[in-house]
Amino acid sequence: MSKPPMDHRNTAPPSLAIIGDVAVDLVLGPVDGWPAIGTETIMRRSELRAGGSGGNTALAMRHLGAPCRLLSQVGADTFGGWLAGEFSGIDAQLGVAQAATTVSTGVIHTCGERTFFTTRGHLEEQSWAQIRPLVGAAPTPGSIALLTGAFLLPKMRDAYGQVIDDLAELGYQIAIDTGWPPEGWTPAIRAATLGWLSRCDHILLNEIEVTGLAETDDLDTALRRLTPLLRPEAVLVAKTGAKGAVAHYGGARFAAAAPQVEVFDTIGAGDSFNAGYLAARLSGLGIQDALAGGCRAASAIINHFPRRAIAPGQLADLVAPAHAGRN
C-alpha cells in the first residue's frame, strides 16, 4: 500500500502511536535459587508498575519527553482503574475489556535471570475492532504506528493483516515488535510473522527472536536471511541486550554499543530501546544515531529503581547526539 507523499508545507513533527498491550507488572527480588513449596521468602525490593510492551514503551517515551499516543485496553476491575491512572501525561486512550486485568509477576534471581508468572486476562479479549475507531489518520507525514505484543493478543493477532493494511492506508509508517511466540517458531507462526514483517518499515526484535525466526544460531546469518524478505526501505533491528543493538538497512550494517550500567531488573529494556530508537527517528536522526539513542535510553531506564521515580522528560537528552545525521 503506497503512502502519501511528504507535504513539505507541514512543519509539525511526526508523531508516534503505540497500539498493543498494557498490563500490571509486579517485580520483586532478588532470590537465590528457588524456595521450597510451603515456605516464605522475604524479598529486598519490589515495585508495582504499569507494564506490557506497549505500556513500557509509552512510559519510556514520557521519560524521554517525547509525545506519543497509547491505544490499548485495561481490565474491568480495580487493577484496571489503577493501570489507566499510571499513564498520566500520555495521550492514552484505554478501553475497558470485560475481563480481569492481566497481571505479571516477575521474580528476579541473583544470577540475573528472571521468572514470570502471568495471568490470563484482558489481553485475550482485546481486538482490532475495539481499537480501530480510536485510530485516526496519521497527523503528519512520517508518523509511525508501533505494534506490540502480537502473541499476547490472540484476537488482535488474528486480524494483524488487516491492522497493517488499515494503518498503511491511514498514512503511517509501521514499526513492529512481535515478542516471542509462547508456542515457539512453528512453521505456521514463522510464515504469519514473515508476512507481517514484509509490510513494515521498522522491525524491532531481540537477538533470540531474530535467530529463532531465521532458524539459525548466528545473528549475522539471521539478519542476512531476513533482510531480502523485507521491503527495500525497511530497517531490521536486532536488540542484543547488554551488548547493544545492530541493524541492517540498504545493504549496510549498523551497530551501537550499550552503556554499561548496574541494574536490578532488565524487564522492559527492549521496550525502552524501542522508545529511544523511534523518538530519534521521529526527530529526524539517522539509523546510527537512533540505535545509539535507543541503547542509551534502555540503559538509563533500567538503571533506575523504582522506575516510577523517573520524572517526565528527565531523560530527554539521551536521544539528541551532538552530531545528528540522516541515513
PDB file of N, CA and C in Angstrom, residues 198-280:
ATOM      1  N   SER A 198       7.159  -8.311   6.340  1.00  0.00           N
ATOM      2  CA  SER A 198       7.433  -7.915   4.963  1.00  0.00           C
ATOM      3  C   SER A 198       6.701  -6.640   4.571  1.00  0.00           C
ATOM      4  N   ARG A 199       5.771  -6.183   5.426  1.00  0.00           N
ATOM      5  CA  ARG A 199       4.980  -4.993   5.109  1.00  0.00           C
ATOM      6  C   ARG A 199       5.242  -3.855   6.088  1.00  0.00           C
ATOM      7  N   CYS A 200       6.271  -4.009   6.930  1.00  0.00           N
ATOM      8  CA  CYS A 200       6.564  -2.999   7.937  1.00  0.00           C
ATOM      9  C   CYS A 200       7.821  -2.210   7.580  1.00  0.00           C
ATOM     10  N   ASP A 201       7.996  -1.073   8.253  1.00  0.00           N
ATOM     11  CA  ASP A 201       9.116  -0.172   7.971  1.00  0.00           C
ATOM     12  C   ASP A 201      10.240  -0.260   9.001  1.00  0.00           C
ATOM     13  N   HIS A 202       9.906  -0.555  10.235  1.00  0.00           N
ATOM     14  CA  HIS A 202      10.886  -0.673  11.316  1.00  0.00           C
ATOM     15  C   HIS A 202      10.591  -1.976  12.054  1.00  0.00           C
ATOM     16  N   ILE A 203      11.479  -2.958  11.942  1.00  0.00           N
ATOM     17  CA  ILE A 203      11.307  -4.247  12.610  1.00  0.00           C
ATOM     18  C   ILE A 203      12.235  -4.254  13.811  1.00  0.00           C
ATOM     19  N   LEU A 204      11.660  -4.339  15.019  1.00  0.00           N
ATOM     20  CA  LEU A 204      12.409  -4.159  16.259  1.00  0.00           C
ATOM     21  C   LEU A 204      12.311  -5.428  17.099  1.00  0.00           C
ATOM     22  N   LEU A 205      13.189  -6.384  16.836  1.00  0.00           N
ATOM     23  CA  LEU A 205      13.182  -7.666  17.530  1.00  0.00           C
ATOM     24  C   LEU A 205      14.444  -7.808  18.353  1.00  0.00           C
ATOM     25  N   ASN A 206      14.428  -8.756  19.306  1.00  0.00           N
ATOM     26  CA  ASN A 206      15.675  -9.015  20.022  1.00  0.00           C
ATOM     27  C   ASN A 206      16.431 -10.153  19.341  1.00  0.00           C
ATOM     28  N   GLU A 207      17.630 -10.377  19.818  1.00  0.00           N
ATOM     29  CA  GLU A 207      18.534 -11.310  19.144  1.00  0.00           C
ATOM     30  C   GLU A 207      17.955 -12.713  19.022  1.00  0.00           C
ATOM     31  N   ILE A 208      17.369 -13.236  20.102  1.00  0.00           N
ATOM     32  CA  ILE A 208      16.871 -14.608  20.021  1.00  0.00           C
ATOM     33  C   ILE A 208      15.611 -14.691  19.171  1.00  0.00           C
ATOM     34  N   GLU A 209      14.857 -13.607  19.059  1.00  0.00           N
ATOM     35  CA  GLU A 209      13.703 -13.601  18.161  1.00  0.00           C
ATOM     36  C   GLU A 209      14.159 -13.611  16.706  1.00  0.00           C
ATOM     37  N   VAL A 210      15.188 -12.829  16.403  1.00  0.00           N
ATOM     38  CA  VAL A 210      15.711 -12.784  15.033  1.00  0.00           C
ATOM     39  C   VAL A 210      16.293 -14.138  14.636  1.00  0.00           C
ATOM     40  N   THR A 211      17.113 -14.714  15.507  1.00  0.00           N
ATOM     41  CA  THR A 211      17.726 -16.000  15.159  1.00  0.00           C
ATOM     42  C   THR A 211      16.689 -17.125  15.144  1.00  0.00           C
ATOM     43  N   GLY A 212      15.719 -17.072  16.052  1.00  0.00           N
ATOM     44  CA  GLY A 212      14.674 -18.084  16.041  1.00  0.00           C
ATOM     45  C   GLY A 212      13.830 -18.011  14.784  1.00  0.00           C
ATOM     46  N   LEU A 213      13.486 -16.812  14.371  1.00  0.00           N
ATOM     47  CA  LEU A 213      12.675 -16.629  13.171  1.00  0.00           C
ATOM     48  C   LEU A 213      13.426 -17.088  11.932  1.00  0.00           C
ATOM     49  N   ALA A 214      14.749 -16.832  11.902  1.00  0.00           N
ATOM     50  CA  ALA A 214      15.563 -17.191  10.736  1.00  0.00           C
ATOM     51  C   ALA A 214      16.103 -18.612  10.801  1.00  0.00           C
ATOM     52  N   GLU A 215      15.851 -19.334  11.866  1.00  0.00           N
ATOM     53  CA  GLU A 215      16.279 -20.727  12.029  1.00  0.00           C
ATOM     54  C   GLU A 215      17.795 -20.880  11.948  1.00  0.00           C
ATOM     55  N   THR A 216      18.497 -20.065  12.711  1.00  0.00           N
ATOM     56  CA  THR A 216      19.948 -20.167  12.807  1.00  0.00           C
ATOM     57  C   THR A 216      20.386 -19.624  14.151  1.00  0.00           C
ATOM     58  N   ASP A 217      21.532 -20.093  14.652  1.00  0.00           N
ATOM     59  CA  ASP A 217      22.057 -19.594  15.919  1.00  0.00           C
ATOM     60  C   ASP A 217      22.943 -18.363  15.736  1.00  0.00           C
ATOM     61  N   ASP A 218      23.270 -18.029  14.506  1.00  0.00           N
ATOM     62  CA  ASP A 218      24.198 -16.921  14.240  1.00  0.00           C
ATOM     63  C   ASP A 218      23.421 -15.668  13.850  1.00  0.00           C
ATOM     64  N   LEU A 219      23.634 -14.580  14.582  1.00  0.00           N
ATOM     65  CA  LEU A 219      22.844 -13.368  14.366  1.00  0.00           C
ATOM     66  C   LEU A 219      23.082 -12.774  12.988  1.00  0.00           C
ATOM     67  N   ASP A 220      24.337 -12.644  12.563  1.00  0.00           N
ATOM     68  CA  ASP A 220      24.602 -12.036  11.260  1.00  0.00           C
ATOM     69  C   ASP A 220      24.006 -12.864  10.128  1.00  0.00           C
ATOM     70  N   THR A 221      24.066 -14.176  10.266  1.00  0.00           N
ATOM     71  CA  THR A 221      23.428 -15.035   9.267  1.00  0.00           C
ATOM     72  C   THR A 221      21.927 -14.801   9.249  1.00  0.00           C
ATOM     73  N   ALA A 222      21.345 -14.681  10.428  1.00  0.00           N
ATOM     74  CA  ALA A 222      19.903 -14.446  10.529  1.00  0.00           C
ATOM     75  C   ALA A 222      19.510 -13.133   9.869  1.00  0.00           C
ATOM     76  N   LEU A 223      20.272 -12.080  10.129  1.00  0.00           N
ATOM     77  CA  LEU A 223      19.970 -10.779   9.525  1.00  0.00           C
ATOM     78  C   LEU A 223      20.061 -10.847   8.009  1.00  0.00           C
ATOM     79  N   ARG A 224      21.079 -11.559   7.511  1.00  0.00           N
ATOM     80  CA  ARG A 224      21.232 -11.679   6.057  1.00  0.00           C
ATOM     81  C   ARG A 224      20.096 -12.487   5.445  1.00  0.00           C
ATOM     82  N   ARG A 225      19.589 -13.473   6.168  1.00  0.00           N
ATOM     83  CA  ARG A 225      18.487 -14.276   5.644  1.00  0.00           C
ATOM     84  C   ARG A 225      17.176 -13.486   5.611  1.00  0.00           C
ATOM     85  N   LEU A 226      16.949 -12.675   6.626  1.00  0.00           N
ATOM     86  CA  LEU A 226      15.674 -11.989   6.737  1.00  0.00           C
ATOM     87  C   LEU A 226      15.586 -10.732   5.885  1.00  0.00           C
ATOM     88  N   THR A 227      16.707 -10.034   5.725  1.00  0.00           N
ATOM     89  CA  THR A 227      16.674  -8.748   5.025  1.00  0.00           C
ATOM     90  C   THR A 227      16.057  -8.832   3.632  1.00  0.00           C
ATOM     91  N   PRO A 228      16.373  -9.838   2.804  1.00  0.00           N
ATOM     92  CA  PRO A 228      15.776  -9.882   1.463  1.00  0.00           C
ATOM     93  C   PRO A 228      14.265 -10.098   1.467  1.00  0.00           C
ATOM     94  N   LEU A 229      13.711 -10.531   2.595  1.00  0.00           N
ATOM     95  CA  LEU A 229      12.275 -10.790   2.686  1.00  0.00           C
ATOM     96  C   LEU A 229      11.482  -9.543   3.054  1.00  0.00           C
ATOM     97  N   LEU A 230      12.186  -8.435   3.313  1.00  0.00           N
ATOM     98  CA  LEU A 230      11.551  -7.211   3.784  1.00  0.00           C
ATOM     99  C   LEU A 230      11.436  -6.196   2.652  1.00  0.00           C
ATOM    100  N   ARG A 231      10.701  -5.118   2.915  1.00  0.00           N
ATOM    101  CA  ARG A 231      10.645  -4.003   1.984  1.00  0.00           C
ATOM    102  C   ARG A 231      12.043  -3.414   1.806  1.00  0.00           C
ATOM    103  N   PRO A 232      12.403  -2.936   0.620  1.00  0.00           N
ATOM    104  CA  PRO A 232      13.754  -2.390   0.415  1.00  0.00           C
ATOM    105  C   PRO A 232      14.081  -1.255   1.370  1.00  0.00           C
ATOM    106  N   GLU A 233      13.067  -0.457   1.766  1.00  0.00           N
ATOM    107  CA  GLU A 233      13.315   0.679   2.646  1.00  0.00           C
ATOM    108  C   GLU A 233      13.158   0.345   4.124  1.00  0.00           C
ATOM    109  N   ALA A 234      12.918  -0.924   4.453  1.00  0.00           N
ATOM    110  CA  ALA A 234      12.719  -1.305   5.846  1.00  0.00           C
ATOM    111  C   ALA A 234      14.044  -1.379   6.602  1.00  0.00           C
ATOM    112  N   VAL A 235      13.986  -1.095   7.892  1.00  0.00           N
ATOM    113  CA  VAL A 235      15.135  -1.225   8.786  1.00  0.00           C
ATOM    114  C   VAL A 235      14.890  -2.435   9.687  1.00  0.00           C
ATOM    115  N   LEU A 236      15.814  -3.371   9.707  1.00  0.00           N
ATOM    116  CA  LEU A 236      15.731  -4.552  10.563  1.00  0.00           C
ATOM    117  C   LEU A 236      16.701  -4.366  11.725  1.00  0.00           C
ATOM    118  N   VAL A 237      16.161  -4.270  12.935  1.00  0.00           N
ATOM    119  CA  VAL A 237      16.954  -4.040  14.136  1.00  0.00           C
ATOM    120  C   VAL A 237      16.947  -5.296  14.991  1.00  0.00           C
ATOM    121  N   ALA A 238      18.118  -5.670  15.496  1.00  0.00           N
ATOM    122  CA  ALA A 238      18.238  -6.755  16.472  1.00  0.00           C
ATOM    123  C   ALA A 238      18.811  -6.172  17.753  1.00  0.00           C
ATOM    124  N   LYS A 239      18.023  -6.243  18.835  1.00  0.00           N
ATOM    125  CA  LYS A 239      18.481  -5.774  20.149  1.00  0.00           C
ATOM    126  C   LYS A 239      19.280  -6.897  20.801  1.00  0.00           C
ATOM    127  N   THR A 240      20.512  -6.591  21.190  1.00  0.00           N
ATOM    128  CA  THR A 240      21.424  -7.632  21.668  1.00  0.00           C
ATOM    129  C   THR A 240      21.735  -7.481  23.157  1.00  0.00           C
ATOM    130  N   GLY A 241      20.777  -6.969  23.924  1.00  0.00           N
ATOM    131  CA  GLY A 241      20.924  -6.903  25.373  1.00  0.00           C
ATOM    132  C   GLY A 241      22.030  -5.972  25.806  1.00  0.00           C
ATOM    133  N   ALA A 242      22.851  -6.443  26.734  1.00  0.00           N
ATOM    134  CA  ALA A 242      23.924  -5.608  27.283  1.00  0.00           C
ATOM    135  C   ALA A 242      24.964  -5.231  26.240  1.00  0.00           C
ATOM    136  N   LYS A 243      24.986  -5.935  25.106  1.00  0.00           N
ATOM    137  CA  LYS A 243      25.952  -5.602  24.055  1.00  0.00           C
ATOM    138  C   LYS A 243      25.513  -4.384  23.257  1.00  0.00           C
ATOM    139  N   GLY A 244      24.197  -4.144  23.128  1.00  0.00           N
ATOM    140  CA  GLY A 244      23.717  -3.000  22.375  1.00  0.00           C
ATOM    141  C   GLY A 244      22.693  -3.400  21.336  1.00  0.00           C
ATOM    142  N   ALA A 245      22.920  -3.006  20.082  1.00  0.00           N
ATOM    143  CA  ALA A 245      21.972  -3.308  19.011  1.00  0.00           C
ATOM    144  C   ALA A 245      22.681  -3.225  17.668  1.00  0.00           C
ATOM    145  N   VAL A 246      22.157  -3.984  16.696  1.00  0.00           N
ATOM    146  CA  VAL A 246      22.650  -3.907  15.324  1.00  0.00           C
ATOM    147  C   VAL A 246      21.450  -3.735  14.403  1.00  0.00           C
ATOM    148  N   ALA A 247      21.708  -3.254  13.199  1.00  0.00           N
ATOM    149  CA  ALA A 247      20.637  -3.064  12.229  1.00  0.00           C
ATOM    150  C   ALA A 247      21.163  -3.295  10.821  1.00  0.00           C
ATOM    151  N   HIS A 248      20.272  -3.754   9.945  1.00  0.00           N
ATOM    152  CA  HIS A 248      20.556  -3.849   8.517  1.00  0.00           C
ATOM    153  C   HIS A 248      19.603  -2.923   7.783  1.00  0.00           C
ATOM    154  N   TYR A 249      20.167  -2.149   6.857  1.00  0.00           N
ATOM    155  CA  TYR A 249      19.359  -1.249   6.031  1.00  0.00           C
ATOM    156  C   TYR A 249      20.119  -0.924   4.757  1.00  0.00           C
ATOM    157  N   GLY A 250      19.441  -1.072   3.624  1.00  0.00           N
ATOM    158  CA  GLY A 250      20.048  -0.687   2.358  1.00  0.00           C
ATOM    159  C   GLY A 250      21.354  -1.380   2.055  1.00  0.00           C
ATOM    160  N   GLY A 251      21.512  -2.627   2.491  1.00  0.00           N
ATOM    161  CA  GLY A 251      22.736  -3.369   2.243  1.00  0.00           C
ATOM    162  C   GLY A 251      23.866  -3.065   3.205  1.00  0.00           C
ATOM    163  N   ALA A 252      23.625  -2.167   4.165  1.00  0.00           N
ATOM    164  CA  ALA A 252      24.664  -1.797   5.137  1.00  0.00           C
ATOM    165  C   ALA A 252      24.308  -2.318   6.524  1.00  0.00           C
ATOM    166  N   ARG A 253      25.336  -2.525   7.322  1.00  0.00           N
ATOM    167  CA  ARG A 253      25.171  -2.975   8.706  1.00  0.00           C
ATOM    168  C   ARG A 253      25.558  -1.832   9.635  1.00  0.00           C
ATOM    169  N   PHE A 254      24.730  -1.590  10.640  1.00  0.00           N
ATOM    170  CA  PHE A 254      24.981  -0.564  11.645  1.00  0.00           C
ATOM    171  C   PHE A 254      25.035  -1.240  13.010  1.00  0.00           C
ATOM    172  N   ALA A 255      25.792  -0.668  13.937  1.00  0.00           N
ATOM    173  CA  ALA A 255      25.884  -1.236  15.289  1.00  0.00           C
ATOM    174  C   ALA A 255      26.120  -0.125  16.295  1.00  0.00           C
ATOM    175  N   ALA A 256      25.587  -0.330  17.495  1.00  0.00           N
ATOM    176  CA  ALA A 256      25.811   0.608  18.594  1.00  0.00           C
ATOM    177  C   ALA A 256      25.984  -0.197  19.869  1.00  0.00           C
ATOM    178  N   ALA A 257      26.921   0.225  20.701  1.00  0.00           N
ATOM    179  CA  ALA A 257      27.163  -0.437  21.986  1.00  0.00           C
ATOM    180  C   ALA A 257      26.284   0.191  23.058  1.00  0.00           C
ATOM    181  N   ALA A 258      25.886  -0.615  24.021  1.00  0.00           N
ATOM    182  CA  ALA A 258      25.076  -0.115  25.129  1.00  0.00           C
ATOM    183  C   ALA A 258      25.976   0.347  26.269  1.00  0.00           C
ATOM    184  N   PRO A 259      25.679   1.497  26.873  1.00  0.00           N
ATOM    185  CA  PRO A 259      26.422   1.908  28.072  1.00  0.00           C
ATOM    186  C   PRO A 259      26.286   0.832  29.156  1.00  0.00           C
ATOM    187  N   GLN A 260      27.357   0.560  29.857  1.00  0.00           N
ATOM    188  CA  GLN A 260      27.337  -0.470  30.894  1.00  0.00           C
ATOM    189  C   GLN A 260      26.845   0.127  32.208  1.00  0.00           C
ATOM    190  N   VAL A 261      25.776  -0.441  32.728  1.00  0.00           N
ATOM    191  CA  VAL A 261      25.188   0.052  33.969  1.00  0.00           C
ATOM    192  C   VAL A 261      24.895  -1.135  34.882  1.00  0.00           C
ATOM    193  N   GLU A 262      24.763  -0.843  36.161  1.00  0.00           N
ATOM    194  CA  GLU A 262      24.401  -1.868  37.137  1.00  0.00           C
ATOM    195  C   GLU A 262      22.901  -1.798  37.349  1.00  0.00           C
ATOM    196  N   VAL A 263      22.205  -2.921  37.174  1.00  0.00           N
ATOM    197  CA  VAL A 263      20.741  -2.889  37.226  1.00  0.00           C
ATOM    198  C   VAL A 263      20.219  -3.962  38.167  1.00  0.00           C
ATOM    199  N   PHE A 264      19.001  -3.707  38.670  1.00  0.00           N
ATOM    200  CA  PHE A 264      18.308  -4.701  39.468  1.00  0.00           C
ATOM    201  C   PHE A 264      17.469  -5.608  38.568  1.00  0.00           C
ATOM    202  N   ASP A 265      16.744  -4.995  37.625  1.00  0.00           N
ATOM    203  CA  ASP A 265      15.970  -5.816  36.698  1.00  0.00           C
ATOM    204  C   ASP A 265      16.004  -5.200  35.316  1.00  0.00           C
ATOM    205  N   THR A 266      15.976  -6.055  34.311  1.00  0.00           N
ATOM    206  CA  THR A 266      16.041  -5.614  32.918  1.00  0.00           C
ATOM    207  C   THR A 266      14.687  -5.714  32.227  1.00  0.00           C
ATOM    208  N   ILE A 267      13.621  -5.920  32.993  1.00  0.00           N
ATOM    209  CA  ILE A 267      12.284  -6.019  32.405  1.00  0.00           C
ATOM    210  C   ILE A 267      11.966  -4.717  31.670  1.00  0.00           C
ATOM    211  N   GLY A 268      11.550  -4.843  30.421  1.00  0.00           N
ATOM    212  CA  GLY A 268      11.205  -3.663  29.635  1.00  0.00           C
ATOM    213  C   GLY A 268      12.375  -2.984  28.959  1.00  0.00           C
ATOM    214  N   ALA A 269      13.567  -3.565  29.025  1.00  0.00           N
ATOM    215  CA  ALA A 269      14.727  -2.936  28.394  1.00  0.00           C
ATOM    216  C   ALA A 269      14.523  -2.790  26.888  1.00  0.00           C
ATOM    217  N   GLY A 270      14.018  -3.836  26.247  1.00  0.00           N
ATOM    218  CA  GLY A 270      13.793  -3.767  24.813  1.00  0.00           C
ATOM    219  C   GLY A 270      12.736  -2.747  24.440  1.00  0.00           C
ATOM    220  N   ASP A 271      11.713  -2.612  25.272  1.00  0.00           N
ATOM    221  CA  ASP A 271      10.671  -1.617  25.023  1.00  0.00           C
ATOM    222  C   ASP A 271      11.232  -0.206  25.180  1.00  0.00           C
ATOM    223  N   SER A 272      12.109  -0.017  26.144  1.00  0.00           N
ATOM    224  CA  SER A 272      12.753   1.286  26.329  1.00  0.00           C
ATOM    225  C   SER A 272      13.657   1.607  25.145  1.00  0.00           C
ATOM    226  N   PHE A 273      14.353   0.592  24.627  1.00  0.00           N
ATOM    227  CA  PHE A 273      15.129   0.786  23.404  1.00  0.00           C
ATOM    228  C   PHE A 273      14.221   1.254  22.273  1.00  0.00           C
ATOM    229  N   ASN A 274      13.076   0.588  22.108  1.00  0.00           N
ATOM    230  CA  ASN A 274      12.145   0.970  21.044  1.00  0.00           C
ATOM    231  C   ASN A 274      11.791   2.449  21.137  1.00  0.00           C
ATOM    232  N   ALA A 275      11.536   2.912  22.359  1.00  0.00           N
ATOM    233  CA  ALA A 275      11.167   4.314  22.550  1.00  0.00           C
ATOM    234  C   ALA A 275      12.307   5.232  22.133  1.00  0.00           C
ATOM    235  N   GLY A 276      13.517   4.925  22.564  1.00  0.00           N
ATOM    236  CA  GLY A 276      14.653   5.768  22.213  1.00  0.00           C
ATOM    237  C   GLY A 276      14.920   5.775  20.721  1.00  0.00           C
ATOM    238  N   TYR A 277      14.876   4.595  20.117  1.00  0.00           N
ATOM    239  CA  TYR A 277      15.101   4.495  18.670  1.00  0.00           C
ATOM    240  C   TYR A 277      14.041   5.279  17.902  1.00  0.00           C
ATOM    241  N   LEU A 278      12.759   5.072  18.228  1.00  0.00           N
ATOM    242  CA  LEU A 278      11.688   5.710  17.471  1.00  0.00           C
ATOM    243  C   LEU A 278      11.635   7.211  17.729  1.00  0.00           C
ATOM    244  N   ALA A 279      11.902   7.635  18.965  1.00  0.00           N
ATOM    245  CA  ALA A 279      11.944   9.068  19.249  1.00  0.00           C
ATOM    246  C   ALA A 279      13.031   9.734  18.417  1.00  0.00           C
ATOM    247  N   ALA A 280      14.164   9.068  18.284  1.00  0.00           N
ATOM    248  CA  ALA A 280      15.258   9.614  17.486  1.00  0.00           C
ATOM    249  C   ALA A 280      14.878   9.679  16.009  1.00  0.00           C
TER     250      ALA A 280
END
